[in-house]
Short mmCIF file of C-alpha atoms in Angstrom, two decimals:
data_model
loop_
_atom_site.label_atom_id
_atom_site.label_comp_id
_atom_site.label_asym_id
_atom_site.label_seq_id
_atom_site.Cartn_x
_atom_site.Cartn_y
_atom_site.Cartn_z
CA MET A 1 45.18 -42.54 2.01
CA ARG A 2 43.58 -45.01 4.40
CA VAL A 3 40.43 -43.60 5.96
CA ALA A 4 38.58 -45.21 8.86
CA ILE A 5 34.81 -44.80 8.51
CA MET A 6 33.59 -45.03 12.10
CA THR A 7 30.15 -46.63 12.05
CA ASP A 8 28.08 -49.04 14.08
CA GLU A 9 26.31 -50.32 10.97
CA THR A 10 27.21 -50.69 7.31
CA GLY A 11 24.82 -49.93 4.47
CA TRP A 12 23.93 -47.28 1.94
CA HIS A 13 25.83 -44.42 3.60
CA THR A 14 29.06 -46.36 4.07
CA ARG A 15 28.92 -47.67 0.49
CA GLN A 16 28.49 -44.11 -0.76
CA LEU A 17 31.50 -42.94 1.24
CA GLN A 18 33.67 -45.86 0.17
CA ALA A 19 32.83 -45.26 -3.49
CA ALA A 20 33.62 -41.54 -3.17
CA LEU A 21 36.94 -42.36 -1.49
CA ARG A 22 37.84 -44.81 -4.27
CA GLN A 23 37.17 -42.09 -6.83
CA ARG A 24 39.83 -40.04 -5.05
CA GLY A 25 42.29 -42.92 -4.92
CA ALA A 26 41.75 -43.49 -1.20
CA GLN A 27 40.57 -46.51 0.76
CA GLY A 28 37.70 -46.48 3.26
CA ARG A 29 37.51 -49.18 5.91
CA CYS A 30 34.44 -49.44 8.16
CA VAL A 31 35.31 -49.64 11.86
CA ASP A 32 32.99 -49.85 14.87
CA LEU A 33 34.23 -47.67 17.70
CA ALA A 34 33.05 -50.41 20.08
CA ASP A 35 35.79 -52.62 18.59
CA CYS A 36 38.56 -50.06 19.07
CA HIS A 37 40.76 -50.52 22.13
CA ILE A 38 43.11 -48.56 24.30
CA ASP A 39 46.17 -50.75 24.81
CA THR A 40 49.31 -48.97 25.95
CA THR A 41 51.40 -52.13 25.36
CA ALA A 42 50.38 -52.59 21.72
CA ALA A 43 51.89 -49.57 19.98
CA TRP A 44 53.58 -46.25 20.63
CA HIS A 45 50.26 -44.42 20.38
CA GLY A 46 48.33 -46.71 22.74
CA LEU A 47 45.41 -47.45 20.40
CA GLN A 48 44.26 -50.52 18.51
CA ILE A 49 42.09 -49.70 15.50
CA PRO A 50 40.85 -52.87 13.73
CA GLY A 51 42.30 -53.21 10.25
CA PHE A 52 45.19 -50.81 10.83
CA GLY A 53 47.63 -53.07 12.66
CA ARG A 54 50.04 -51.13 14.84
CA GLY A 55 49.46 -47.98 12.82
CA LEU A 56 46.77 -45.36 12.66
CA PRO A 57 44.39 -44.36 9.89
CA ASP A 58 45.39 -41.32 7.86
CA ALA A 59 41.98 -39.80 8.58
CA VAL A 60 38.70 -40.67 10.29
CA LEU A 61 35.20 -39.96 9.02
CA VAL A 62 32.55 -40.43 11.72
CA ARG A 63 29.36 -41.90 10.34
CA GLY A 64 27.82 -43.43 13.47
CA ILE A 65 28.44 -44.15 17.15
CA ALA A 66 26.49 -46.97 18.78
CA GLY A 67 24.54 -46.23 21.92
CA GLY A 68 25.54 -47.84 25.19
CA SER A 69 26.18 -47.15 28.83
CA PHE A 70 27.60 -43.80 29.87
CA GLU A 71 30.96 -45.51 30.35
CA GLN A 72 30.88 -47.18 26.92
CA VAL A 73 29.97 -43.99 25.05
CA THR A 74 32.58 -42.02 27.01
CA ARG A 75 35.32 -44.49 26.00
CA ARG A 76 34.23 -44.48 22.34
CA LEU A 77 34.34 -40.70 22.25
CA GLY A 78 37.67 -40.95 24.08
CA VAL A 79 39.10 -42.89 21.14
CA LEU A 80 38.05 -40.06 18.81
CA HIS A 81 39.57 -37.51 21.19
CA ALA A 82 42.82 -39.51 21.27
CA LEU A 83 42.98 -39.78 17.47
CA ARG A 84 42.63 -36.03 17.18
CA GLU A 85 45.38 -35.45 19.77
CA LEU A 86 47.60 -37.88 17.84
CA GLY A 87 47.30 -35.69 14.76
CA VAL A 88 44.71 -37.72 12.83
CA PRO A 89 42.04 -35.54 11.18
CA VAL A 90 38.66 -36.60 12.62
CA TYR A 91 35.58 -35.48 10.68
CA ASN A 92 33.44 -34.50 12.76
CA ASP A 93 35.66 -34.73 15.82
CA ALA A 94 34.45 -35.76 19.26
CA ARG A 95 34.07 -32.18 20.48
CA ALA A 96 31.69 -31.28 17.67
CA ILE A 97 29.70 -34.48 18.17
CA GLU A 98 29.39 -33.81 21.89
CA ARG A 99 28.10 -30.30 21.20
CA SER A 100 25.38 -31.58 18.89
CA VAL A 101 24.36 -34.73 20.78
CA ASP A 102 23.70 -32.67 23.92
CA LYS A 103 20.70 -30.60 22.81
CA SER A 104 21.09 -28.20 25.74
CA MET A 105 24.67 -27.38 24.67
CA THR A 106 23.48 -26.94 21.08
CA SER A 107 20.83 -24.46 22.24
CA LEU A 108 23.31 -22.59 24.42
CA LEU A 109 25.90 -22.25 21.64
CA LEU A 110 23.30 -21.16 19.09
CA HIS A 111 22.02 -18.53 21.53
CA ALA A 112 25.56 -17.30 22.29
CA ALA A 113 26.26 -16.94 18.56
CA GLY A 114 23.02 -15.05 17.95
CA VAL A 115 21.58 -17.78 15.71
CA SER A 116 17.78 -17.63 15.48
CA ALA A 117 16.21 -20.51 17.44
CA PRO A 118 13.10 -21.06 19.58
CA PRO A 119 13.26 -20.13 23.29
CA THR A 120 14.63 -23.15 25.16
CA TRP A 121 14.97 -24.35 28.75
CA ALA A 122 16.99 -27.28 30.17
CA LEU A 123 16.70 -27.95 33.89
CA GLU A 124 16.48 -30.65 36.55
CA ASP A 125 14.08 -28.77 38.83
CA VAL A 126 10.73 -30.42 38.02
CA ALA A 127 8.70 -27.83 39.97
CA LEU A 128 10.33 -25.01 38.02
CA ALA A 129 9.77 -26.87 34.75
CA ARG A 130 6.06 -27.13 35.56
CA ARG A 131 5.92 -23.39 36.27
CA ILE A 132 7.56 -22.68 32.92
CA VAL A 133 4.95 -24.87 31.19
CA LEU A 134 2.11 -23.03 32.94
CA ARG A 135 3.61 -19.62 32.16
CA GLU A 136 4.11 -20.47 28.49
CA MET A 137 0.61 -21.92 28.16
CA ALA A 138 -0.87 -18.81 29.78
CA ALA A 139 0.90 -16.77 27.09
CA GLY A 140 -0.60 -18.99 24.39
CA HIS A 141 2.52 -21.05 23.68
CA ALA A 142 2.91 -24.81 23.56
CA LEU A 143 6.20 -26.51 24.41
CA VAL A 144 7.99 -29.57 23.06
CA LEU A 145 9.63 -31.90 25.56
CA LYS A 146 12.60 -33.73 24.03
CA PRO A 147 15.05 -36.35 25.33
CA LEU A 148 18.37 -34.58 25.78
CA PHE A 149 20.20 -37.22 23.72
CA GLY A 150 17.32 -38.26 21.44
CA SER A 151 17.29 -38.53 17.66
CA GLN A 152 14.97 -39.28 14.71
CA GLY A 153 12.03 -37.56 16.40
CA LYS A 154 11.69 -40.25 19.08
CA GLY A 155 10.30 -39.37 22.49
CA LEU A 156 8.99 -35.92 21.54
CA VAL A 157 5.93 -34.74 23.49
CA LEU A 158 3.82 -31.70 22.66
CA ILE A 159 2.67 -29.91 25.82
CA GLY A 160 -0.09 -27.35 25.47
CA ASP A 161 -3.81 -26.68 25.29
CA PRO A 162 -5.41 -29.43 23.14
CA ALA A 163 -8.17 -27.02 22.11
CA ARG A 164 -5.60 -24.54 20.81
CA HIS A 165 -2.68 -26.73 19.78
CA GLY A 166 -4.48 -29.85 18.54
CA PRO A 167 -5.48 -33.23 19.93
CA GLN A 168 -1.85 -34.41 20.05
CA ALA A 169 -1.04 -31.86 22.77
CA ARG A 170 -0.83 -32.96 26.40
CA PRO A 171 -2.06 -30.48 29.02
CA ALA A 172 0.77 -31.06 31.50
CA LEU A 173 4.41 -32.07 31.80
CA PRO A 174 4.67 -35.89 31.81
CA PRO A 175 6.84 -37.75 34.36
CA LEU A 176 10.53 -37.31 33.61
CA GLU A 177 11.79 -40.51 35.24
CA SER A 178 11.42 -42.66 32.13
CA GLY A 179 13.08 -41.65 28.88
CA TYR A 180 14.17 -38.16 29.94
CA GLY A 181 16.78 -38.86 32.61
CA ARG A 182 14.94 -36.71 35.19
CA LEU A 183 15.72 -33.66 33.07
CA ALA A 184 13.36 -31.33 31.23
CA TYR A 185 14.61 -30.07 27.88
CA LEU A 186 11.81 -27.80 26.68
CA GLN A 187 11.57 -25.83 23.47
CA ARG A 188 8.81 -23.43 22.46
CA PHE A 189 6.61 -25.06 19.81
CA ILE A 190 6.47 -23.42 16.40
CA PRO A 191 2.99 -24.05 14.93
CA PRO A 192 2.87 -25.05 11.25
CA GLN A 193 2.43 -22.14 8.89
CA ALA A 194 0.51 -24.26 6.38
CA GLU A 195 -1.22 -27.63 6.12
CA PRO A 196 0.53 -29.98 5.96
CA GLY A 197 3.43 -28.54 7.93
CA HIS A 198 7.06 -28.78 6.94
CA ASP A 199 10.61 -28.00 7.91
CA TRP A 200 13.88 -27.91 5.99
CA ARG A 201 16.97 -30.08 6.29
CA VAL A 202 20.03 -28.22 5.04
CA MET A 203 23.36 -29.98 4.57
CA VAL A 204 26.45 -27.93 5.40
CA VAL A 205 29.88 -29.21 4.34
CA GLY A 206 33.10 -27.36 5.08
CA GLY A 207 31.21 -24.27 6.21
CA ARG A 208 29.08 -24.05 3.06
CA ALA A 209 25.44 -25.07 2.63
CA ILE A 210 25.32 -27.44 -0.35
CA ALA A 211 21.76 -28.81 -0.56
CA ALA A 212 18.32 -28.57 1.04
CA MET A 213 15.03 -30.44 1.14
CA ARG A 214 11.62 -29.94 2.65
CA ARG A 215 10.28 -32.58 5.05
CA ILE A 216 6.49 -32.57 4.90
CA SER A 217 4.14 -34.24 7.36
CA ALA A 218 0.58 -33.93 8.64
CA HIS A 219 2.08 -34.69 12.06
CA TRP A 220 3.87 -31.92 13.95
CA VAL A 221 7.06 -34.04 13.96
CA HIS A 222 8.80 -33.78 10.58
CA ASN A 223 11.49 -36.44 10.82
CA VAL A 224 11.67 -38.90 7.94
CA ALA A 225 11.92 -41.71 10.51
CA GLN A 226 8.46 -40.62 11.75
CA GLY A 227 6.86 -40.79 8.31
CA ALA A 228 7.59 -37.40 6.76
CA ARG A 229 8.08 -37.29 2.99
CA CYS A 230 10.96 -35.47 1.33
CA GLU A 231 10.81 -33.12 -1.61
CA ALA A 232 13.40 -30.96 -3.32
CA ALA A 233 13.74 -27.41 -2.03
CA ALA A 234 15.57 -24.37 -3.29
CA LEU A 235 18.58 -23.49 -1.17
CA THR A 236 17.65 -19.85 -0.64
CA PRO A 237 20.22 -17.34 0.64
CA ALA A 238 18.31 -17.09 3.94
CA LEU A 239 18.31 -20.87 4.48
CA ALA A 240 21.97 -21.19 3.50
CA LEU A 241 23.07 -18.33 5.75
CA LEU A 242 21.23 -19.61 8.83
CA ALA A 243 22.44 -23.19 8.35
CA GLU A 244 26.03 -22.04 7.90
CA GLN A 245 25.80 -19.89 11.02
CA ALA A 246 24.48 -22.85 13.01
CA ALA A 247 27.26 -25.18 11.83
CA ALA A 248 29.87 -22.52 12.60
CA ALA A 249 28.47 -21.97 16.11
CA LEU A 250 29.10 -25.66 16.87
CA GLN A 251 32.42 -25.73 14.95
CA MET A 252 31.39 -28.61 12.70
CA ASP A 253 33.06 -29.97 9.58
CA TYR A 254 29.66 -31.10 8.31
CA ALA A 255 26.16 -30.84 9.71
CA GLY A 256 22.53 -31.50 8.96
CA VAL A 257 20.64 -28.42 10.14
CA ASP A 258 16.89 -28.61 10.77
CA ILE A 259 15.12 -25.29 10.19
CA MET A 260 11.48 -24.32 10.70
CA PRO A 261 9.51 -21.45 9.18
CA GLY A 262 9.03 -19.19 12.18
CA PRO A 263 5.92 -17.40 13.43
CA ALA A 264 6.42 -14.59 10.91
CA GLY A 265 5.62 -17.03 8.09
CA ALA A 266 7.50 -19.16 5.62
CA ALA A 267 7.86 -16.25 3.18
CA GLY A 268 9.59 -13.97 5.67
CA GLY A 269 13.23 -12.97 5.86
CA PRO A 270 16.00 -14.58 7.92
CA ASP A 271 14.30 -13.61 11.19
CA ALA A 272 11.33 -15.76 10.19
CA LEU A 273 13.46 -18.93 10.20
CA GLN A 274 14.32 -20.87 13.35
CA VAL A 275 17.00 -23.54 13.85
CA LEU A 276 15.56 -26.54 15.68
CA GLU A 277 18.50 -28.93 15.75
CA VAL A 278 22.03 -29.39 14.41
CA ASN A 279 23.03 -32.96 13.63
CA GLY A 280 26.71 -33.83 13.87
CA VAL A 281 26.35 -37.35 12.45
CA ALA A 282 23.77 -36.45 9.85
CA ALA A 283 22.21 -38.98 7.49
CA TRP A 284 21.62 -37.82 3.93
CA GLN A 285 19.88 -40.66 2.11
CA GLY A 286 16.54 -38.84 2.00
CA LEU A 287 18.22 -35.64 0.85
CA GLN A 288 20.20 -37.45 -1.84
CA ARG A 289 16.96 -38.84 -3.31
CA VAL A 290 15.73 -35.34 -4.11
CA THR A 291 18.94 -33.61 -5.17
CA PRO A 292 21.47 -34.42 -7.90
CA PHE A 293 24.29 -32.93 -5.79
CA PRO A 294 26.78 -35.73 -4.90
CA ILE A 295 26.75 -35.39 -1.12
CA ALA A 296 29.16 -38.22 -0.27
CA ARG A 297 31.66 -36.85 -2.79
CA ALA A 298 31.36 -33.39 -1.22
CA LEU A 299 32.10 -34.86 2.22
CA VAL A 300 35.11 -36.80 0.97
CA ASP A 301 36.46 -33.87 -1.05
CA ASP A 302 36.23 -31.58 1.98
CA LEU A 303 37.92 -34.15 4.23
CA LEU A 304 40.79 -34.81 1.82
CA ASP A 305 41.29 -31.32 0.38
CA ARG A 306 40.76 -29.19 3.49
CA ARG A 307 41.28 -31.33 6.59
CA CYS A 308 44.03 -33.57 5.18
CA ALA A 309 45.94 -30.87 3.31
CA GLY A 310 49.67 -31.34 3.89
CA LEU A 311 49.15 -34.61 5.76
CA ALA A 312 51.26 -36.66 3.35
CA THR A 313 54.40 -34.68 4.19
CA ALA A 314 53.87 -34.56 7.95
CA SER A 315 55.91 -36.92 10.14
CA PRO A 316 54.24 -38.85 13.00
CA VAL A 317 55.94 -36.49 15.46
CA GLN A 318 54.62 -33.43 13.62
CA ARG A 319 51.15 -35.00 13.50
CA CYS A 320 51.22 -35.48 17.26
CA ALA A 321 52.43 -31.96 18.00
#
């Protein structure tokens, strides 16, 4: 088995995946989607994937997609779409990644599936967004403004009453021209239930929650990239169920699901937990530090045993059907 690991940077994660693939007798080659081409003169399938000659990889594991212009990102995702249509298992495929990268689509799909999540608004009407902020503040709620395509806790702004929600809160909606694409993606703020506050990152692989950690921070943003520290956490039935429901709602092979203790308190039942985000290209280095569960091996096993089952006996025509 020759597996393309799609990534814009090599490092700890790609080494973990390559080692896990070797343990299964497979080969993992790192490929940047920016280096993949559409060339209808080069091969019957019309793609050029570096390191695979005129052929195609047996499977693709998506670890990272570099940012770029709208056109560049569209073409890179187009390569993943094409690989899927050509019968190559793509893990996660472009459709799942698109659902998770677009936070508004994530919120909509979670809501449609009945998955517990904070009230959310995504709109281009700035006047209406300001009215929503005022209405929520009048009801005692703060809001979090997020970039629609943001990650790692960057660009988050807490909007609320500084006297009630802390000195980090801003009393009004900031300009949306810079960093937000003239679009307001607003989510009701969940105040911390303890000091310091925390959330959970739960890893779901093949529809099953496999490991969890708590991310603890004195700041209201709990991303590790923003200084939160990780500690081991029990994967309770309530956490596992909610994370699995979130991954299923977005039809993901694997996902990192961020969950907050809701207003009812951290000790409450499933209704007390709220899904904040679902990550379709989830990092797991912080989680691996606090759990003995071999996460890379779980990803590779699920890819090879579930997604690639029967692949060895399928002809190229069957794989393209």
